[in-house]
mmCIF file of C-alpha atoms in Angstrom:
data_model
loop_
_atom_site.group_PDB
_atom_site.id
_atom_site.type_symbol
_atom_site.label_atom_id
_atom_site.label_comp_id
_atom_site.label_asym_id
_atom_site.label_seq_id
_atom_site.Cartn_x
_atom_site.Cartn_y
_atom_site.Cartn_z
ATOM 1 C CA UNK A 13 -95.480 -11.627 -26.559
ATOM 2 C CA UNK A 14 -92.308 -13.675 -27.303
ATOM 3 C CA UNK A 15 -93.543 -13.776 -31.230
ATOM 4 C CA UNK A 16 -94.162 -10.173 -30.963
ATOM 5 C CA UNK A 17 -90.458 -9.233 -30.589
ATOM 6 C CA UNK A 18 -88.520 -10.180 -34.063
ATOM 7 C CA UNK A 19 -91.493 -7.972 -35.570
ATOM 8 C CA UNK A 20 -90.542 -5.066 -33.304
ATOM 9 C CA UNK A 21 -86.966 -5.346 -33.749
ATOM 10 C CA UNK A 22 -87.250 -5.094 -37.654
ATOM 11 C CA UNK A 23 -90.092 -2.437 -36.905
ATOM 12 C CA UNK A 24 -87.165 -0.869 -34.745
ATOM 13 C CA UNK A 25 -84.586 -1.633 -37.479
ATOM 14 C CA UNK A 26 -86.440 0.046 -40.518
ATOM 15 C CA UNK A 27 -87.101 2.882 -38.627
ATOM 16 C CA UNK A 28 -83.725 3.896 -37.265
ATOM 17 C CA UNK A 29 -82.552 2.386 -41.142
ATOM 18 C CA UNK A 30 -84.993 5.335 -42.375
ATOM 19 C CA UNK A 31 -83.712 8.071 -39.753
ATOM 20 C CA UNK A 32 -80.434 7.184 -40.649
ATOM 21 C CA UNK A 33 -80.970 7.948 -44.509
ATOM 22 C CA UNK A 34 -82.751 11.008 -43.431
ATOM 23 C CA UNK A 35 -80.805 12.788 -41.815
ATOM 24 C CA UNK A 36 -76.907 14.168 -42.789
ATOM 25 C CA UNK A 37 -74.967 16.825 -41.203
ATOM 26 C CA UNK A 38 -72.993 19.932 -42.665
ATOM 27 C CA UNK A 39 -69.888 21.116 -40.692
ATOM 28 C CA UNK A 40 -68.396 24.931 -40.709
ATOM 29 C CA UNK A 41 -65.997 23.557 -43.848
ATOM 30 C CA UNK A 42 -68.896 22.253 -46.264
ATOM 31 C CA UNK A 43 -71.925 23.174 -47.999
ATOM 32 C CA UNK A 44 -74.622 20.434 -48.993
ATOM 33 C CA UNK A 45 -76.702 19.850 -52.099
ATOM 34 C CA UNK A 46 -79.951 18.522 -51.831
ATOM 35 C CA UNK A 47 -80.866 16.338 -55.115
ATOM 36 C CA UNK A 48 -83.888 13.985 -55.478
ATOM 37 C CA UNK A 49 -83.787 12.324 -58.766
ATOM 38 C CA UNK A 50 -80.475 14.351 -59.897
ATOM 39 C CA UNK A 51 -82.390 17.873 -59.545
ATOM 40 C CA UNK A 52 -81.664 20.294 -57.170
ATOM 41 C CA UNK A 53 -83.956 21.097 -54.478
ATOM 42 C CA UNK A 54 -82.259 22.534 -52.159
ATOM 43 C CA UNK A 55 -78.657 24.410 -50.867
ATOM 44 C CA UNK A 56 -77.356 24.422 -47.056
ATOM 45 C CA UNK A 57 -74.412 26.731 -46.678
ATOM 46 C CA UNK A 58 -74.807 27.042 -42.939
ATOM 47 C CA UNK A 59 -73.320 24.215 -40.342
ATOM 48 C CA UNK A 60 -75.978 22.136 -38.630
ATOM 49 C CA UNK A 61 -78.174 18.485 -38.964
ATOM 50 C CA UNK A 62 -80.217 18.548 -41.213
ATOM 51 C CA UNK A 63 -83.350 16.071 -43.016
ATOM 52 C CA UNK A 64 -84.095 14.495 -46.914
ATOM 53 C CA UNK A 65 -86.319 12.226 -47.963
ATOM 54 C CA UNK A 66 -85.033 8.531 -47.195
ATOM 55 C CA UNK A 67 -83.894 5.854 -49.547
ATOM 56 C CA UNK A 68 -81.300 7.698 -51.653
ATOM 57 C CA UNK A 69 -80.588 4.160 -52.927
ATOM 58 C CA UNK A 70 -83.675 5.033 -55.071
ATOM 59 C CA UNK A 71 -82.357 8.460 -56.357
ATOM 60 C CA UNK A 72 -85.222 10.260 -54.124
ATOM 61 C CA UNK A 73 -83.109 12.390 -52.625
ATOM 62 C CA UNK A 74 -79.343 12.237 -52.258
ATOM 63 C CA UNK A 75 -77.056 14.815 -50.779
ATOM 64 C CA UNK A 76 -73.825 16.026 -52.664
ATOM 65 C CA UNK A 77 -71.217 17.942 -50.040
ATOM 66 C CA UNK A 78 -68.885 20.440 -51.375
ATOM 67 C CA UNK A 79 -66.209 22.514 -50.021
ATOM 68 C CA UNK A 80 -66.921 25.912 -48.513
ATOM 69 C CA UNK A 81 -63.423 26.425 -48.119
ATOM 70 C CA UNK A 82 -60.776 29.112 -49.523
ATOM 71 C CA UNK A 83 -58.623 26.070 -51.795
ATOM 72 C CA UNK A 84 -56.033 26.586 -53.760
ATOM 73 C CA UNK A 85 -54.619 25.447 -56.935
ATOM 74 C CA UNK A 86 -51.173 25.322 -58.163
ATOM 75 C CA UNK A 87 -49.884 25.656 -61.713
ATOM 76 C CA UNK A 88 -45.919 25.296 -61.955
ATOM 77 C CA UNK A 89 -43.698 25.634 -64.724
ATOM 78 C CA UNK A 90 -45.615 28.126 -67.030
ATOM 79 C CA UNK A 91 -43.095 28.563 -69.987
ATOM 80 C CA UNK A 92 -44.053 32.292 -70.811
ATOM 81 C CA UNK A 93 -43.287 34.985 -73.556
ATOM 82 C CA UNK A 94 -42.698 38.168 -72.987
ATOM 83 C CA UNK A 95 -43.051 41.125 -75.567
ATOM 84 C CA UNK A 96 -38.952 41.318 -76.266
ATOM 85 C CA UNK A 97 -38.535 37.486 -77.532
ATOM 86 C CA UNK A 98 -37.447 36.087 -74.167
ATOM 87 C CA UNK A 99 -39.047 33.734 -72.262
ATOM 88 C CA UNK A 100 -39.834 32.840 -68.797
ATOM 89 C CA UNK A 101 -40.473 30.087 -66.673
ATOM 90 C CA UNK A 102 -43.290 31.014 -63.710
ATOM 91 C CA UNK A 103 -45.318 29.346 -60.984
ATOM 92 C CA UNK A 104 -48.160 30.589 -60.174
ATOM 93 C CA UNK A 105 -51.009 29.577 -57.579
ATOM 94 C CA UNK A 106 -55.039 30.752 -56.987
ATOM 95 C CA UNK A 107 -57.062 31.102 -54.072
ATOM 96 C CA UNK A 108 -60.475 30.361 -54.694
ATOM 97 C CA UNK A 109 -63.835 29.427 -52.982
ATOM 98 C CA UNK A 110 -67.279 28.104 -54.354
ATOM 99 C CA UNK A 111 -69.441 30.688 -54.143
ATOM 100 C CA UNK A 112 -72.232 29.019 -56.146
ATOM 101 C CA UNK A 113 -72.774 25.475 -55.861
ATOM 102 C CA UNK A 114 -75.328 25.197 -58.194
ATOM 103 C CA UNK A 115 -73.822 26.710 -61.082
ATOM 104 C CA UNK A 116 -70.276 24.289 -60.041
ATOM 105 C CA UNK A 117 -73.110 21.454 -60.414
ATOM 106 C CA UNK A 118 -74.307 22.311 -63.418
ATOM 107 C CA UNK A 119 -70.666 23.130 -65.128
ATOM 108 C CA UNK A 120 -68.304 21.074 -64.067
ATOM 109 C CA UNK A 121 -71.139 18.221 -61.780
ATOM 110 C CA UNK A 122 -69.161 19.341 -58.637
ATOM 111 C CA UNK A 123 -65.930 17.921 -59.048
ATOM 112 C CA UNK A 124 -62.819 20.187 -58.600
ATOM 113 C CA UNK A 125 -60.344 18.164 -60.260
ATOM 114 C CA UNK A 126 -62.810 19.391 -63.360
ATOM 115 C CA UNK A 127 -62.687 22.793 -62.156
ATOM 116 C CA UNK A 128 -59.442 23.041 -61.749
ATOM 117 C CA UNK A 129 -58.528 21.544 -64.942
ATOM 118 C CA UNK A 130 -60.467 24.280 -66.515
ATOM 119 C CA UNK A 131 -59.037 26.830 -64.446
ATOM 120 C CA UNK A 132 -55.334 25.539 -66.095
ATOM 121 C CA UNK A 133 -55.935 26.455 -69.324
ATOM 122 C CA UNK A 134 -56.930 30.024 -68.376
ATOM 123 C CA UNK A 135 -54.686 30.748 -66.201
ATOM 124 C CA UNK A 136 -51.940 29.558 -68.170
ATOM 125 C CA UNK A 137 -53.624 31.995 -71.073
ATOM 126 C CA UNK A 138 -54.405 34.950 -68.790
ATOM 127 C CA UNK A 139 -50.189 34.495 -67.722
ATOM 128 C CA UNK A 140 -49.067 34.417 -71.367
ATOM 129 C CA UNK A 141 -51.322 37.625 -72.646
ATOM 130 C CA UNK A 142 -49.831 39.909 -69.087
ATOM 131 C CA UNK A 143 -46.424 38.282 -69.650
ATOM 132 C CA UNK A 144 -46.429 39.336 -73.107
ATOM 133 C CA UNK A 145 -47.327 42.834 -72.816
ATOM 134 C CA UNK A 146 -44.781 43.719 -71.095
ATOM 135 C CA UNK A 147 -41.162 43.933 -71.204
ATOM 136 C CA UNK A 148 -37.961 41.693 -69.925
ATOM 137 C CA UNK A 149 -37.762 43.474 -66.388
ATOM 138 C CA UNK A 150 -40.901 44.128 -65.886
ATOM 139 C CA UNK A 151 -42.341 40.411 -64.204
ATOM 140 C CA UNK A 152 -38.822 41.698 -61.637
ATOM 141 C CA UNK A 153 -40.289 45.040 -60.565
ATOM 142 C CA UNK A 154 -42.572 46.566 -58.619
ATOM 143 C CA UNK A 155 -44.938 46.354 -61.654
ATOM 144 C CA UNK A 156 -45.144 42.392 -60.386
ATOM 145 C CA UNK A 157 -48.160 43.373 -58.378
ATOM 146 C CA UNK A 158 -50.174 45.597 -60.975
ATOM 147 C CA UNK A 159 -49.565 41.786 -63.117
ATOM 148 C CA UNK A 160 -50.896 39.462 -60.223
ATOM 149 C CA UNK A 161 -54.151 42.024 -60.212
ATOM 150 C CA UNK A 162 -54.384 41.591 -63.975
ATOM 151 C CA UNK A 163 -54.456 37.883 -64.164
ATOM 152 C CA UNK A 164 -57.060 38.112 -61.429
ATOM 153 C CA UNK A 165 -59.303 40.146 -63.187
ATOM 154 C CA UNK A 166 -58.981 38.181 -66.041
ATOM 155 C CA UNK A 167 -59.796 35.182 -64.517
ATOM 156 C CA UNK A 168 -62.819 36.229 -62.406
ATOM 157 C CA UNK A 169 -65.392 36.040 -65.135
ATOM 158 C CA UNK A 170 -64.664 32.322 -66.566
ATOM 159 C CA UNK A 171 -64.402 31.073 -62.736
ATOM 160 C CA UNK A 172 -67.692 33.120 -62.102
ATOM 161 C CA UNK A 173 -69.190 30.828 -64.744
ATOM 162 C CA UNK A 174 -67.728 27.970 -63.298
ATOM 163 C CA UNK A 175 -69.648 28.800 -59.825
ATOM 164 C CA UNK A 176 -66.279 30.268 -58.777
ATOM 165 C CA UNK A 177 -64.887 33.621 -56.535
ATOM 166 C CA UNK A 178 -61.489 34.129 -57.069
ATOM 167 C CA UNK A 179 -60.022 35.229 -53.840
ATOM 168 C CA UNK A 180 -56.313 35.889 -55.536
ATOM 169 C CA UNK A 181 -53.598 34.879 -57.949
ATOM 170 C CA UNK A 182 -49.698 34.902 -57.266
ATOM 171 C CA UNK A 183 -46.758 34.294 -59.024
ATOM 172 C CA UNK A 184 -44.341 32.460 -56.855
ATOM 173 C CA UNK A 185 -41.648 32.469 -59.159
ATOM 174 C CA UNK A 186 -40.488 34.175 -62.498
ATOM 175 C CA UNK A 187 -37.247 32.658 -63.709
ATOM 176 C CA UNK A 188 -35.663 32.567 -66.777
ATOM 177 C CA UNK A 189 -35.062 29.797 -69.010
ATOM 178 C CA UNK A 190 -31.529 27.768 -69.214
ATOM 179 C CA UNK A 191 -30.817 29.408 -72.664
ATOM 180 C CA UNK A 192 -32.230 33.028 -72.070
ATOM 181 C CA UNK A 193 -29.757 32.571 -68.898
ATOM 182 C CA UNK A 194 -27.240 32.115 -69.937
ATOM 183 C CA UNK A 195 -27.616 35.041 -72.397
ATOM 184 C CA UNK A 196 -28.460 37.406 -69.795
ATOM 185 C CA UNK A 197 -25.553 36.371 -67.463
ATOM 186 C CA UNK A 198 -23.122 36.897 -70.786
ATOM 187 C CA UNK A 199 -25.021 40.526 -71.179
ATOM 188 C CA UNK A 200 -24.597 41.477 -67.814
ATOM 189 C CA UNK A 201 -21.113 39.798 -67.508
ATOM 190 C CA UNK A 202 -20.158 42.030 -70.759
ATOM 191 C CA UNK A 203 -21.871 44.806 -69.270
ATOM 192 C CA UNK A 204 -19.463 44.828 -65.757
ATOM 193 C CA UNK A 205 -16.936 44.168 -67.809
ATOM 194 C CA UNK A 206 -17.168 47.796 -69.786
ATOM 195 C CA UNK A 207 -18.541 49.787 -66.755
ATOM 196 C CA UNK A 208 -15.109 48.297 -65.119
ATOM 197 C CA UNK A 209 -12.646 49.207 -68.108
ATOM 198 C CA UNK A 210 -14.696 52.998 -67.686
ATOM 199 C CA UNK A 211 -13.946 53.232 -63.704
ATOM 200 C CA UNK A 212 -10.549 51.972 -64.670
ATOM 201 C CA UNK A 213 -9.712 54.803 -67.497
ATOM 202 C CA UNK A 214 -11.552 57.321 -65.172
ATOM 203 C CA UNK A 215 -9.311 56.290 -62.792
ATOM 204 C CA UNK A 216 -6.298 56.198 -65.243
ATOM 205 C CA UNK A 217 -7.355 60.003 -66.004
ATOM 206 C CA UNK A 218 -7.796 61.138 -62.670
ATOM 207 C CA UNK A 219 -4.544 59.497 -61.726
ATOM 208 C CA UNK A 220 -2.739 61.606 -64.379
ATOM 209 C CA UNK A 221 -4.373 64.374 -63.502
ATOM 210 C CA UNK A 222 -2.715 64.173 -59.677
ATOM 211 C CA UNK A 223 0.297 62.974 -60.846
ATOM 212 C CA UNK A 224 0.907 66.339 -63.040
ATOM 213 C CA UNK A 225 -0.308 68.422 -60.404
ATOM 214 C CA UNK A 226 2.093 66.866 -57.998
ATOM 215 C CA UNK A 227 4.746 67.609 -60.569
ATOM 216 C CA UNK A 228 3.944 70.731 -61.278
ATOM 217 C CA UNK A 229 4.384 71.345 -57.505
ATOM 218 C CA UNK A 230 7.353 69.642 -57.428
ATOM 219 C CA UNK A 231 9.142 71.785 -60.197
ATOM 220 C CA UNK A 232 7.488 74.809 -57.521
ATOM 221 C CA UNK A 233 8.647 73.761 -54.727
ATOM 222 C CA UNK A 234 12.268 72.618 -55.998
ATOM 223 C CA UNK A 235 12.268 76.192 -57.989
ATOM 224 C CA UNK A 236 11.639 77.824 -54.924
ATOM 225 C CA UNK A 237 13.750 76.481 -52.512
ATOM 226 C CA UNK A 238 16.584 76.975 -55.503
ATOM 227 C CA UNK A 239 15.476 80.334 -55.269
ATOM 228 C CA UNK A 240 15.929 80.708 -51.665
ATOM 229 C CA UNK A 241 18.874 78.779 -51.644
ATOM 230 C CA UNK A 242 20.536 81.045 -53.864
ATOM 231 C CA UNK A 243 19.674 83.981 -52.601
ATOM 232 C CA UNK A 244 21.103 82.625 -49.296
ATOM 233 C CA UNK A 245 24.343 81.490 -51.181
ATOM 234 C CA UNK A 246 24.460 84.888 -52.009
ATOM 235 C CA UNK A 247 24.075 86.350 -48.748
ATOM 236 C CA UNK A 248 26.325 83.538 -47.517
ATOM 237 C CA UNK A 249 29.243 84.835 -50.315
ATOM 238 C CA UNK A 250 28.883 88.284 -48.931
ATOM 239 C CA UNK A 251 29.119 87.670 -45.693
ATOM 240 C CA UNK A 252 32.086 85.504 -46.315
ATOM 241 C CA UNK A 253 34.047 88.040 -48.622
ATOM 242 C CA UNK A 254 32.626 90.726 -45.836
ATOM 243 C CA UNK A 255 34.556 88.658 -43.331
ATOM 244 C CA UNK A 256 37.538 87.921 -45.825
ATOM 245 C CA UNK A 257 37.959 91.733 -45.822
ATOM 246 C CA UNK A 258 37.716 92.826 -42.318
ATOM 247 C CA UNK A 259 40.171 89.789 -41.586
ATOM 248 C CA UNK A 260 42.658 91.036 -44.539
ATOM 249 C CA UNK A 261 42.074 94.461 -42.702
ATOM 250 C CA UNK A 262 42.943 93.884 -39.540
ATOM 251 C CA UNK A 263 46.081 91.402 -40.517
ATOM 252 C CA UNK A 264 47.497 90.873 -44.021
ATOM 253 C CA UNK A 265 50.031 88.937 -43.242
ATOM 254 C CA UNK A 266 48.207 86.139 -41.202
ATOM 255 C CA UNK A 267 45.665 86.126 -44.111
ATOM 256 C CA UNK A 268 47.992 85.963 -46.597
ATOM 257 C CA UNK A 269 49.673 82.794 -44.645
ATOM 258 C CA UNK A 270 46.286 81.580 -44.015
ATOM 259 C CA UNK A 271 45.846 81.238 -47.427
ATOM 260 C CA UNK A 272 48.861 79.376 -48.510
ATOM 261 C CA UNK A 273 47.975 76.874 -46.042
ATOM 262 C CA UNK A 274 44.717 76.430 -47.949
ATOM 263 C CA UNK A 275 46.694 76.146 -51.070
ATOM 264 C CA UNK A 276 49.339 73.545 -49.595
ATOM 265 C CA UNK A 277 46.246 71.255 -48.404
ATOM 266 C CA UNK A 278 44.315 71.609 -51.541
ATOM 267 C CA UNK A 279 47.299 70.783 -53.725
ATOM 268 C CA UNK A 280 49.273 68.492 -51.568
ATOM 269 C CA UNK A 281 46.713 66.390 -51.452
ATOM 270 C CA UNK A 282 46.701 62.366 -52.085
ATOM 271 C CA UNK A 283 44.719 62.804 -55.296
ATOM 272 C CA UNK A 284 47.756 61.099 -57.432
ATOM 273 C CA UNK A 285 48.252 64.729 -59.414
ATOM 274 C CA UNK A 286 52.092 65.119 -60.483
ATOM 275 C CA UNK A 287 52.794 68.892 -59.837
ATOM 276 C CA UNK A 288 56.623 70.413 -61.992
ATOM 277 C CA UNK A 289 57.298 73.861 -59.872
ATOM 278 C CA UNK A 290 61.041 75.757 -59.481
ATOM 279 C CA UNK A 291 61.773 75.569 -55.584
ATOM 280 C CA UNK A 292 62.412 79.294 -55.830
ATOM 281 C CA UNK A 293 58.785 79.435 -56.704
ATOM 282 C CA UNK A 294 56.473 82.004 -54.870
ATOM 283 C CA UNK A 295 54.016 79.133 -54.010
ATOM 284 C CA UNK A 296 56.668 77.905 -51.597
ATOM 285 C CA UNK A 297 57.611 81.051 -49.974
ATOM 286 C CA UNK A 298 56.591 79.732 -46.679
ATOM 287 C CA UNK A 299 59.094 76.495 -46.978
ATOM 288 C CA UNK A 300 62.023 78.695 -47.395
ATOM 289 C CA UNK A 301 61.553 81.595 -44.835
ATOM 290 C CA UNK A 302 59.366 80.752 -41.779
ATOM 291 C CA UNK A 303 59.647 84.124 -41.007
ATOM 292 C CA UNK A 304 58.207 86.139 -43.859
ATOM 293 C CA UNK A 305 54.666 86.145 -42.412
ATOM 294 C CA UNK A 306 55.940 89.496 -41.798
ATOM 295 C CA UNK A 307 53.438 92.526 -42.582
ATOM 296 C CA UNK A 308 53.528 93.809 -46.308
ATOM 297 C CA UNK A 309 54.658 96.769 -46.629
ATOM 298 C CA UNK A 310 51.465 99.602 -47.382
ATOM 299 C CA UNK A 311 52.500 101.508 -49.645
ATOM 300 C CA UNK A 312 52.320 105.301 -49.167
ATOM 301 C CA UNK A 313 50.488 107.610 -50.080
ATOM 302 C CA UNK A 314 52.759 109.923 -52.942
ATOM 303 C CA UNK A 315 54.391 113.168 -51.559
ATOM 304 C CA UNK A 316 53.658 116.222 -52.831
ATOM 305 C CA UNK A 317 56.279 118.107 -55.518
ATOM 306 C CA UNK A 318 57.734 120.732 -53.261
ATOM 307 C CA UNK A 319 57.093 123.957 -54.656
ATOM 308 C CA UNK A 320 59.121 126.154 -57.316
ATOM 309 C CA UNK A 321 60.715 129.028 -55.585
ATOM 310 C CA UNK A 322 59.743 132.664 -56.801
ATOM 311 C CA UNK A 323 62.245 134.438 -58.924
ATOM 312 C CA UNK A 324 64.248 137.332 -57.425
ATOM 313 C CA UNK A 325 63.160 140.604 -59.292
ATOM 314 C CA UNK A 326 66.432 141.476 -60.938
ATOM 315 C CA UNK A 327 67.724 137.869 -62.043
ATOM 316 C CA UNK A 328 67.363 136.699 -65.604
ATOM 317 C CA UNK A 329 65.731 133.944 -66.682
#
């Protein structure tokens, strides 16, 4: 019995050696080619364990895992042309899956560092012929989406013969190159710079426009209130001769005394003026006789001639 055992341990050994090699497992994130002798036999897409010939050492059947995952591939720094001259610097990324695992065998022997290589150089040409059928504002519009759909659709059929599903494309970033920059910043700074000299002569006109009306009001107003003014200088005049007369009227003496006292003050003033008059001048009537503010005489009214007496009948003439 004891020289029974080391033959049932290697019995033991090769068997659990040739379960091991039989058996491999898929998770929920991988699919599995089957291969024996590089062809393949078989595809397992769904999770679970599952069993191969043993001894893969011998290229009877060997198991190749791939991912059944959405992945996603980055291309940065795209230098692209659009259909004015001007050019553009975009990143882009796509989300894609392996949809057929033995058609990414067969093109590209399941690697994706292959694959994605390949899908580059077509999405850097399917980003240069959208780019370049459009405009300079276009890749900054709303016309951005209608692009990403484009470069989708034209990638589709070269990943479909890769073994390929492309889930989406996006551009992450359209920029514009250091030189085209720097012209766009001196268009646009040009471009301020006229729509402010406009605002500023709009605003030049429209203050002209409010300063003429406001003279033009102002030569109203001031004509107006010269108007009224005078008017009521001229009611002011009358009302002052008015009262001149009634006070003349009622005393002529006073107002002829009240008016030499005007005349002394205005003319005796300290305004340096040398005045030559006779002191037996009228203008001093008041210094020499303090009591002639005595009533004029009014003169009366003219008699009538008395009448011619009749002749006597009998005298002669």
């Amino acid at each position: 019995m004891a020289n029974r055992l080391p033959i049932i341990a290697v019995v033991a050994a090769v068997v659990l050696f040739l379960i091991y090699s039989s058996v491999f497992v898929v998770n929920a994130r991988q699919q599995a080619l089957v291969l024996r002798f590089g062809e393949i036999v078989d595809v397992k897409t769904e999770p679970g364990i599952y069993f191969k010939a043993p001894f893969a050492f011998f290229d009877a059947d060997s198991v190749q895992l791939i991912e059944n995952r959405v992945l996603r591939f980055d291309l940065d720094n795209i230098r692209v042309q659009v259909s004015g001259g001007k050019f553009y610097e975009v990143d882009a990324f796509i989300a894609y899956r392996i949809s057929n695992p033995r058609v990414f065998r067969a093109a590209v022997s399941g690697s994706i560092e292959l694959a994605e290589q390949r899908l580059r150089t077509r999405l850097d040409a399917a980003l240069r012929r959208v780019y370049g059928l459009r405009d300079f504002e276009a890749a900054l519009s709303e016309e951005r989406a209608v692009m990403m759909r484009e470069v989708r659709d034209q990638l589709r059929p070269d990943a479909t013969s890769l073994g390929l599903e492309i889930e989406d494309v996006r551009i992450r970033r359209t920029d514009l190159t250091a030189e085209v920059s720097q012209q766009t910043f001196d268009r646009m700074k040009a471009e301020r710079l006229a729509e402010a000299e406009r605002l500023r002569a709009r605003g030049n006109e429209a203050a002209q426009r409010i300063k003429a009306r406001a003279d033009r009001e102002v030569v109203e107003i001031v004509a107006e209130a010269q108007k009224e003014s005078e008017i009521l200088r001229g009611e002011g005049e009358a009302q002052r001769s008015a009262t001149f007369a009634a006070a003349y009227q009622r005393d002529p003496a006073f107002f002829e005394f009240y008016r030499s006292m005007n005349a002394y003050g205005t003319a005796l003033d300290n305004t340096g003026t040398t005045m030559v008059l006779s002191p037996e001048s009228e203008f001093f009537r008041y210094f020499r006789d303090p009591n002639s503010m005595e009533a004029p005489v009014k003169p009366t009214a003219p008699q009538p001639a008395p009448a011619t007496p009749p002749a006597q009948p009998g005298t002669g003439q």
